[in-house]
Amino acid sequence: MATQTFAPSMTPSAAAHLTDEQVETLGAELDALRAEVVGSLGEADARYIHRVIAVQRGLEVGGRGALIFSLFPPAWVVGTAALSVAKILDNMEIGHNVLHGQWDWMRDPKIHSTTWEWDHASPAASWKKSHNYEHHTFTNIRGKDRDLGYSIMRITPEQEWKPTDLFQPLVNLGLSMIFEWGIAIYDIEIEKVKDGTKPWPQAKAELMGLWRKARRQLAKDYVLFPLLSGPGFLSTVAANATANVVRNVWSHAVIFCGHFPDGVESFDFDEERLESETKGQWYLRQMLGSANLSGSKLFHLMTGNLSHQIEHHLFPDVPSNRYAEIAPRVQEICKRYGLPYTTGSLPRQYGKVLRKIARLAFPGGGPAPAATPPTQLPDQARRRLAAPARLAS
Amino acid sequence: MRNTVEYMGVLGEIRQRARVAATWFTQPLLPDDLLGTLNPVWSTREPHARVVGLRRETADTTTLLLRTGPARPGHRAGQFVGIGTRLDGVWHWRTYSVTSCPGDPLLAVTVTAVPGGTVSGALAHRTPVGTLLRIGPPAGEFVLPDQVPEKLLFLTAGSGITPVMGILRDLAATRPEALGGAVLVHCDRTPSDLVFGPDLRELATSTGLTLVERHTAVKGRLTPDNLTDIVPDWAARQAWACGPAGLLDALTEHWAMAGDPAALHVELFTPPATVAADATGGRVSFTTSGIEADAGPGTPLMVAGEAAGALLPNGCRMGICHTCVGRLRSGAVRDLRTGDLHDTPGEPVRTCVSGAAGDVEIEL
Ligand SMILES: Cc1cc2nc3c(=O)[nH]c(=O)nc-3n(C[C@H](O)[C@H](O)[C@H](O)COP(=O)(O)OP(=O)(O)OC[C@H]3O[C@@H](n4cnc5c(N)ncnc54)[C@H](O)[C@@H]3O)c2cc1C
Ligand code: FES
């Protein structure tokens, strides 16, 4: 299995110069790095996540408390700001990472991937499947990684152009404002019901699950807390809506910068190759399919350390507070193996993403198509691949 | 009276409604999560206790005085509780007998550092006042019956005194007359190693309890033979014994041969040796969490599951407390202590002492 070579369609072009042996040595180096970090986890890490959770809860309680007086403009501003930050921390540094199992090693039932629920439209369970499993296992494989453009956008030139793509800059703007809902509904994979690969009762059960969660979220933000504000009902509704939109726009920007800027590769789908993919090849695909964001410590915290997207994709279940210290070492490895390590500031990277979305709204837009044309997915290929379960988390 | 009952019922109803209403405001968290963030001891769902006092009993034994939260369930003297300790960021659970009286405002556990032990050394030597611990519900059958027998005998060695200390203190506080004719044989190497030596001597003076200290460095271990010399009427007494496995095995055998087996009650702190290390092993699926793991031959399902990231309920980790029970959905498990095979679907299985006998599904 390990001797099998990458087909051109799976070979990230930026790694074409590496031999199979080199790819496996690279994998072994990354395995060793992971083992070293995991072995050094301890009390300081536990304190870190407890502190972040306490700060997040403090901001949320404080923000919502201030918004009881939302008719008073300074209270509105402070409350909305605190609540926006709280929602961002909840989703990104806490929720996303806890759901990845990054903190499972503490064996704390209160901070564990199997018990966590977050302030997000998507119920934790369905998120874990679509994100941890599908996105992290099939990262940037066209036709397999549904996060690639979320099926409504043309994000790589290899995707076939449709006239509706003309509207995608607008679609993107809309999506960014309602990002959590987009993800939640998208996770149900309604299109699979249409083409018959997903039974309707299952989709219905998932929709009901979503609705049960969503109605509580909606009631909390748009009925209950506004009621507490009495005459300030509407201004609290506006404040909560603002906080939700701020969170959505921010997480959308950070997440789009993780996989879509220039310099990030996407891969053709080839079931056979994927099944025989070695750990080294998997690492390579994760590295070349992700891009980092540079910034201050506070910035990294606010992105949930998804600013270290490369490190996160290499080690999805290593606690996020460690990515910063891993980053220079991964960068050094990339340099030694002659691999790109894409990084840049948020405005720069997001600018590139927006430019790409605008360009790809029109036909063409890429260099000459890859050696193999994008594979059309045969039906049987849609079945779940036997990927190692642990890679997914 | 009836009015009071109705009134309480209405109050309970209101409280319940208020709790549900509060949940709508705090979801996806529970109000309890927020209270627990402010002060973990206030959490009723994940009970914590704070160490508020320490008493050095001997060189290797410390009593921890714990302030618990509002949800602390009452215990019976002689029972144990699960204690969770965060060491290097990881929670570890062990069981400790309660050495305070049921009604005491603080709950006490007395921990002897076991050489090479993961948790006991940290609890006995490196747990300052102010430390937060987690605490599980009390459990255990090592208790006196409601009708306290007239002639009591307690046989303890080393840290095995702890549950008996709980029982003696409770008796002294509630029914001191029961201690009048009671005998305690307590063994340890030297007088200074003897856990609770001073307390026991005082108790003996004040209640009439007959205390026999056996310093094994001088007199050798307690055996069934020398027991007859020390307590000639042992067979006429209801006995409670706690100590090393060797002592308890010898006593059990002795009572079975020469006495009434039903009159001997024992509590063991250490796991019995694994007999079924050759259990085949297999793949274990935890159906609630969806986590799967390979359990090697002789590996408890709990250990295999935890290695794969499962969060499994656990307490003593040695088959005693039943905290870890999950129902068997399919397949078979082997009890690693006895070698018995269990394969009835729906049967409760203790994951800490069960190994996989082929592929198995556990409802946890
Ligand atoms: C019902 C019950 C009540 C208990 N009550 C008390 C109590 O009141 N006070 C108390 O100090 N302990 C008590 N224990 C023992 C306690 O739960 C732990 O097992 C003990 O503290 C060792 O934990 P550890 O993590 O340090 O050792 P581990 O790391 O779990 O074990 C290390 C080594 O020590 C051995 N070992 C484990 N326990 C003992 C022991 N008690 N004596 C000698 N060797 C041992 C193990 O077999 C292993 O080889 C009780 C146990 C049970 C089951
Ligand atoms: S953990 Fe106590 S019986 Fe299994």
Short mmCIF file of C-alpha atoms in Angstrom, two decimals, chain B residues 5-352:
data_model
loop_
_atom_site.label_atom_id
_atom_site.label_comp_id
_atom_site.label_asym_id
_atom_site.label_seq_id
_atom_site.Cartn_x
_atom_site.Cartn_y
_atom_site.Cartn_z
CA VAL B 5 -47.72 19.12 52.14
CA GLU B 6 -49.73 20.87 49.46
CA TYR B 7 -47.75 24.02 50.00
CA MET B 8 -44.46 22.14 49.64
CA GLY B 9 -45.82 20.48 46.50
CA VAL B 10 -46.69 23.85 45.01
CA LEU B 11 -43.27 25.22 45.97
CA GLY B 12 -41.59 22.24 44.33
CA GLU B 13 -43.69 22.74 41.23
CA ILE B 14 -42.76 26.43 41.08
CA ARG B 15 -39.10 25.62 41.55
CA GLN B 16 -39.28 23.03 38.78
CA ARG B 17 -41.00 25.50 36.43
CA ALA B 18 -38.45 28.18 37.28
CA ARG B 19 -35.66 25.76 36.46
CA VAL B 20 -37.17 24.92 33.09
CA ALA B 21 -37.68 28.61 32.36
CA ALA B 22 -34.10 29.41 33.33
CA THR B 23 -32.90 26.70 30.96
CA TRP B 24 -34.49 28.53 28.06
CA PHE B 25 -32.42 31.57 28.96
CA THR B 26 -29.13 29.74 29.42
CA GLN B 27 -29.35 27.12 26.67
CA PRO B 28 -27.38 25.50 25.17
CA LEU B 29 -25.91 25.60 28.68
CA LEU B 30 -27.79 24.76 31.84
CA PRO B 31 -28.15 27.20 34.71
CA ASP B 32 -26.06 24.69 36.59
CA ASP B 33 -23.16 25.19 34.16
CA LEU B 34 -23.10 28.90 34.91
CA LEU B 35 -23.25 28.34 38.66
CA GLY B 36 -20.47 25.79 38.29
CA THR B 37 -18.36 28.30 36.38
CA LEU B 38 -18.69 30.78 39.23
CA ASN B 39 -17.99 28.18 41.86
CA PRO B 40 -17.73 24.51 40.93
CA VAL B 41 -18.93 23.51 44.39
CA TRP B 42 -22.35 24.99 43.53
CA SER B 43 -22.86 22.61 40.64
CA THR B 44 -25.42 19.93 41.38
CA ARG B 45 -24.86 17.99 38.16
CA GLU B 46 -21.10 17.72 38.53
CA PRO B 47 -20.60 17.79 42.30
CA HIS B 48 -17.32 19.18 43.54
CA ALA B 49 -15.80 19.46 46.97
CA ARG B 50 -13.19 21.88 48.22
CA VAL B 51 -10.43 20.83 50.58
CA VAL B 52 -10.83 23.11 53.58
CA GLY B 53 -8.63 21.32 56.09
CA LEU B 54 -5.88 18.73 56.33
CA ARG B 55 -4.92 16.44 59.17
CA ARG B 56 -1.64 14.56 58.99
CA GLU B 57 -2.46 11.17 60.53
CA THR B 58 0.87 9.39 60.00
CA ALA B 59 3.90 9.90 57.78
CA ASP B 60 2.05 8.57 54.74
CA THR B 61 -1.59 9.16 55.64
CA THR B 62 -3.59 12.38 55.49
CA THR B 63 -7.21 13.17 56.26
CA LEU B 64 -8.79 15.62 53.84
CA LEU B 65 -11.68 17.67 55.18
CA LEU B 66 -14.03 18.52 52.33
CA ARG B 67 -16.72 21.14 51.99
CA THR B 68 -19.28 19.75 49.57
CA GLY B 69 -22.06 21.43 47.63
CA PRO B 70 -25.77 21.57 48.35
CA ALA B 71 -26.39 18.33 46.48
CA ARG B 72 -24.37 16.06 48.72
CA PRO B 73 -26.38 12.90 49.32
CA GLY B 74 -26.20 11.47 52.82
CA HIS B 75 -23.98 8.45 53.34
CA ARG B 76 -24.15 5.56 55.79
CA ALA B 77 -21.21 5.01 58.08
CA GLY B 78 -18.79 2.60 56.41
CA GLN B 79 -19.62 3.63 52.86
CA PHE B 80 -17.17 5.11 50.37
CA VAL B 81 -17.33 7.94 47.85
CA GLY B 82 -15.65 8.41 44.50
CA ILE B 83 -13.08 11.20 44.57
CA GLY B 84 -11.94 12.82 41.32
CA THR B 85 -8.58 14.55 41.25
CA ARG B 86 -7.13 16.65 38.44
CA LEU B 87 -3.51 15.67 37.99
CA ASP B 88 -1.59 17.29 35.13
CA GLY B 89 -4.92 18.38 33.69
CA VAL B 90 -6.42 14.87 33.64
CA TRP B 91 -9.22 13.75 35.94
CA HIS B 92 -8.57 10.51 37.86
CA TRP B 93 -11.16 8.79 40.00
CA ARG B 94 -10.52 6.58 43.03
CA THR B 95 -12.74 5.45 45.88
CA TYR B 96 -12.18 6.44 49.51
CA SER B 97 -14.11 5.47 52.60
CA VAL B 98 -15.76 8.28 54.49
CA THR B 99 -14.16 8.71 57.92
CA SER B 100 -16.47 11.46 59.18
CA CYS B 101 -19.94 10.95 60.63
CA PRO B 102 -22.98 11.15 58.35
CA GLY B 103 -24.21 14.34 60.01
CA ASP B 104 -20.87 16.20 60.09
CA PRO B 105 -20.80 19.49 58.19
CA LEU B 106 -17.51 18.52 56.54
CA LEU B 107 -16.91 15.23 54.82
CA ALA B 108 -13.61 13.52 55.63
CA VAL B 109 -11.64 10.96 53.66
CA THR B 110 -8.35 9.55 54.84
CA VAL B 111 -5.81 8.66 52.19
CA THR B 112 -2.70 6.52 52.56
CA ALA B 113 -0.04 7.10 49.91
CA VAL B 114 0.57 3.83 48.06
CA PRO B 115 4.15 3.68 46.74
CA GLY B 116 4.05 4.13 42.99
CA GLY B 117 0.35 5.04 43.09
CA THR B 118 -0.99 7.60 40.65
CA VAL B 119 -3.51 9.33 42.87
CA SER B 120 -2.96 8.45 46.53
CA GLY B 121 0.44 10.13 46.84
CA ALA B 122 -0.91 13.32 45.31
CA LEU B 123 -3.92 13.33 47.63
CA ALA B 124 -1.92 12.49 50.76
CA HIS B 125 1.06 14.78 50.19
CA ARG B 126 0.46 17.31 47.46
CA THR B 127 -3.10 18.54 47.90
CA PRO B 128 -3.16 21.94 49.57
CA VAL B 129 -6.14 23.51 51.28
CA GLY B 130 -8.31 25.13 48.63
CA THR B 131 -7.93 22.35 46.07
CA LEU B 132 -11.07 21.41 44.18
CA LEU B 133 -11.93 17.75 43.92
CA ARG B 134 -14.87 16.03 42.31
CA ILE B 135 -17.01 13.78 44.40
CA GLY B 136 -19.32 10.93 43.54
CA PRO B 137 -22.34 9.57 45.39
CA PRO B 138 -21.74 7.32 48.39
CA ALA B 139 -22.02 3.59 47.90
CA GLY B 140 -21.02 0.31 49.50
CA GLU B 141 -22.43 -2.51 51.60
CA PHE B 142 -19.79 -2.37 54.35
CA VAL B 143 -22.25 -0.94 56.84
CA LEU B 144 -23.85 -2.04 60.09
CA PRO B 145 -27.45 -3.24 59.94
CA ASP B 146 -30.08 -0.89 61.38
CA GLN B 147 -30.38 -3.25 64.32
CA VAL B 148 -26.82 -2.99 65.62
CA PRO B 149 -25.62 -6.46 66.73
CA GLU B 150 -24.75 -6.78 70.38
CA LYS B 151 -21.29 -8.22 70.01
CA LEU B 152 -19.20 -6.46 67.40
CA LEU B 153 -15.74 -7.32 66.15
CA PHE B 154 -13.67 -5.14 63.83
CA LEU B 155 -10.48 -6.41 62.22
CA THR B 156 -8.41 -3.90 60.30
CA ALA B 157 -4.92 -3.46 58.94
CA GLY B 158 -3.22 -0.36 57.57
CA SER B 159 -5.52 2.01 55.73
CA GLY B 160 -8.28 -0.61 56.15
CA ILE B 161 -9.20 1.22 59.34
CA THR B 162 -10.92 4.00 57.36
CA PRO B 163 -14.43 2.56 56.87
CA VAL B 164 -14.33 1.15 60.41
CA MET B 165 -13.33 4.56 61.74
CA GLY B 166 -16.42 5.98 60.06
CA ILE B 167 -18.55 3.29 61.71
CA LEU B 168 -16.96 3.75 65.16
CA ARG B 169 -17.35 7.51 65.09
CA ASP B 170 -20.97 7.18 64.07
CA LEU B 171 -21.65 4.67 66.83
CA ALA B 172 -19.89 6.86 69.38
CA ALA B 173 -22.03 9.80 68.34
CA THR B 174 -25.38 8.04 68.11
CA ARG B 175 -25.26 4.77 70.08
CA PRO B 176 -22.17 4.78 72.32
CA GLU B 177 -23.52 1.85 74.35
CA ALA B 178 -23.04 -0.41 71.32
CA LEU B 179 -19.30 0.09 71.63
CA GLY B 180 -19.20 -1.15 75.20
CA GLY B 181 -18.72 -4.80 74.30
CA ALA B 182 -17.08 -4.26 70.92
CA VAL B 183 -13.54 -5.29 70.02
CA LEU B 184 -11.25 -3.68 67.44
CA VAL B 185 -8.02 -5.36 66.38
CA HIS B 186 -6.03 -2.85 64.35
CA CYS B 187 -2.67 -3.76 62.82
CA ASP B 188 0.20 -1.78 61.43
CA ARG B 189 3.98 -1.95 61.55
CA THR B 190 4.73 0.37 64.48
CA PRO B 191 2.69 2.57 66.82
CA SER B 192 3.58 5.62 64.77
CA ASP B 193 2.36 3.98 61.53
CA LEU B 194 -0.96 3.13 63.11
CA VAL B 195 -3.56 5.29 61.40
CA PHE B 196 -5.94 6.94 63.90
CA GLY B 197 -3.93 5.56 66.88
CA PRO B 198 -4.60 8.55 69.18
CA ASP B 199 -8.28 8.84 68.17
CA LEU B 200 -8.84 5.14 68.77
CA ARG B 201 -7.16 5.19 72.17
CA GLU B 202 -9.34 8.09 73.19
CA LEU B 203 -12.43 6.38 71.85
CA ALA B 204 -11.56 3.23 73.80
CA THR B 205 -11.25 5.20 77.02
CA SER B 206 -14.47 7.11 76.54
CA THR B 207 -16.73 4.27 75.30
CA GLY B 208 -15.36 1.04 76.67
CA LEU B 209 -14.39 -0.23 73.23
CA THR B 210 -11.69 -2.89 73.54
CA LEU B 211 -8.81 -1.74 71.35
CA VAL B 212 -6.10 -4.25 70.48
CA GLU B 213 -3.20 -2.60 68.68
CA ARG B 214 -1.08 -5.10 66.86
CA HIS B 215 2.32 -3.77 65.85
CA THR B 216 3.31 -6.20 63.15
CA ALA B 217 6.98 -5.18 63.13
CA VAL B 218 7.16 -6.78 66.58
CA LYS B 219 4.34 -9.27 66.75
CA GLY B 220 3.96 -10.38 63.15
CA ARG B 221 0.83 -10.33 61.06
CA LEU B 222 -2.62 -11.11 62.26
CA THR B 223 -3.63 -14.65 61.28
CA PRO B 224 -6.73 -16.70 62.03
CA ASP B 225 -4.62 -18.70 64.51
CA ASN B 226 -3.52 -15.81 66.67
CA LEU B 227 -6.98 -14.26 66.35
CA THR B 228 -8.30 -16.97 68.67
CA ASP B 229 -5.73 -15.90 71.28
CA ILE B 230 -6.63 -12.24 70.96
CA VAL B 231 -10.41 -12.56 70.71
CA PRO B 232 -11.39 -15.96 72.08
CA ASP B 233 -15.09 -15.43 71.42
CA TRP B 234 -14.60 -14.31 67.78
CA ALA B 235 -17.08 -16.91 66.53
CA ALA B 236 -19.86 -15.42 68.64
CA ARG B 237 -19.43 -11.97 67.10
CA GLN B 238 -20.56 -10.20 63.96
CA ALA B 239 -17.30 -9.18 62.32
CA TRP B 240 -16.32 -6.38 59.92
CA ALA B 241 -12.87 -6.69 58.37
CA CYS B 242 -10.90 -4.43 56.03
CA GLY B 243 -7.29 -4.78 55.02
CA PRO B 244 -4.93 -6.39 52.52
CA ALA B 245 -6.26 -9.14 50.29
CA GLY B 246 -4.10 -11.79 52.01
CA LEU B 247 -5.61 -11.10 55.42
CA LEU B 248 -9.17 -10.96 54.11
CA ASP B 249 -8.76 -14.20 52.18
CA ALA B 250 -7.43 -15.96 55.28
CA LEU B 251 -10.27 -14.63 57.41
CA THR B 252 -12.90 -15.57 54.85
CA GLU B 253 -11.54 -19.09 54.73
CA HIS B 254 -11.40 -19.29 58.52
CA TRP B 255 -14.99 -18.13 58.97
CA ALA B 256 -16.11 -20.56 56.29
CA MET B 257 -14.39 -23.47 58.03
CA ALA B 258 -14.81 -22.70 61.69
CA GLY B 259 -17.46 -20.05 62.01
CA ASP B 260 -20.56 -18.63 60.40
CA PRO B 261 -19.63 -17.21 56.98
CA ALA B 262 -22.61 -14.85 57.12
CA ALA B 263 -21.18 -13.23 60.26
CA LEU B 264 -18.10 -11.91 58.46
CA HIS B 265 -18.31 -8.74 56.38
CA VAL B 266 -15.25 -7.71 54.39
CA GLU B 267 -14.15 -4.72 52.33
CA LEU B 268 -11.21 -4.96 49.99
CA PHE B 269 -9.31 -1.88 48.74
CA THR B 270 -7.13 -3.51 46.15
CA PRO B 271 -8.18 -5.20 42.95
CA PRO B 272 -8.07 -8.99 43.08
CA ALA B 273 -5.56 -10.48 40.68
CA THR B 274 -6.65 -10.85 37.09
CA VAL B 275 -7.29 -14.50 36.33
CA ALA B 276 -8.59 -14.22 32.80
CA ALA B 277 -5.66 -12.42 31.22
CA ASP B 278 -6.13 -14.79 28.29
CA ALA B 279 -9.61 -13.46 27.46
CA THR B 280 -9.63 -13.17 23.71
CA GLY B 281 -10.19 -9.44 23.36
CA GLY B 282 -12.12 -7.90 20.49
CA ARG B 283 -13.65 -4.74 19.17
CA VAL B 284 -15.82 -2.87 21.63
CA SER B 285 -18.45 -0.36 20.48
CA PHE B 286 -19.92 2.09 22.96
CA THR B 287 -23.34 2.66 21.47
CA THR B 288 -24.28 5.95 23.12
CA SER B 289 -21.10 7.81 22.25
CA GLY B 290 -20.50 5.89 19.04
CA ILE B 291 -16.87 5.36 19.97
CA GLU B 292 -15.18 2.11 19.01
CA ALA B 293 -11.98 0.65 20.33
CA ASP B 294 -9.89 -2.48 20.13
CA ALA B 295 -9.67 -4.16 23.51
CA GLY B 296 -6.68 -6.44 23.68
CA PRO B 297 -6.77 -9.71 25.61
CA GLY B 298 -6.97 -8.99 29.33
CA THR B 299 -7.59 -5.28 28.78
CA PRO B 300 -10.65 -3.92 30.59
CA LEU B 301 -13.24 -2.38 28.25
CA MET B 302 -12.89 0.83 30.25
CA VAL B 303 -9.18 1.14 29.58
CA ALA B 304 -9.63 0.41 25.88
CA GLY B 305 -12.49 2.90 25.61
CA GLU B 306 -10.64 5.67 27.41
CA ALA B 307 -7.64 5.19 25.16
CA ALA B 308 -9.96 5.79 22.21
CA GLY B 309 -11.30 8.98 23.78
CA ALA B 310 -14.52 7.67 25.30
CA LEU B 311 -15.79 9.29 28.44
CA LEU B 312 -16.83 6.39 30.62
CA PRO B 313 -18.29 6.59 34.09
CA ASN B 314 -15.85 5.17 36.58
CA GLY B 315 -15.13 5.05 40.26
CA CYS B 316 -13.07 2.36 41.92
CA ARG B 317 -11.90 0.87 38.64
CA MET B 318 -11.76 -2.51 40.32
CA GLY B 319 -15.24 -3.96 40.16
CA ILE B 320 -16.48 -2.78 43.53
CA CYS B 321 -18.55 0.36 43.17
CA HIS B 322 -20.69 -0.38 40.06
CA THR B 323 -20.31 3.21 38.84
CA CYS B 324 -19.11 1.98 35.48
CA VAL B 325 -22.01 -0.27 34.59
CA GLY B 326 -23.31 -0.31 31.03
CA ARG B 327 -25.75 -2.72 29.46
CA LEU B 328 -24.52 -5.38 27.13
CA ARG B 329 -26.25 -4.95 23.78
CA SER B 330 -24.54 -7.74 21.89
CA GLY B 331 -21.54 -9.98 22.10
CA ALA B 332 -19.88 -11.38 25.19
CA VAL B 333 -17.54 -10.15 27.89
CA ARG B 334 -15.34 -12.03 30.31
CA ASP B 335 -14.97 -11.03 33.94
CA LEU B 336 -11.21 -10.56 34.19
CA ARG B 337 -11.20 -11.45 37.89
CA THR B 338 -13.18 -14.65 37.77
CA GLY B 339 -12.97 -15.69 34.14
CA ASP B 340 -16.79 -15.95 33.95
CA LEU B 341 -18.37 -15.30 30.59
CA HIS B 342 -21.36 -12.95 30.36
CA ASP B 343 -23.33 -12.90 27.14
CA THR B 344 -26.97 -12.20 28.06
CA PRO B 345 -28.13 -9.15 26.12
CA GLY B 346 -29.28 -6.42 28.49
CA GLU B 347 -27.08 -7.67 31.30
CA PRO B 348 -25.31 -4.90 33.22
CA VAL B 349 -21.58 -5.11 32.70
CA ARG B 350 -18.85 -3.47 34.78
CA THR B 351 -16.49 -2.12 32.16
CA CYS B 352 -13.58 -1.77 34.60
#
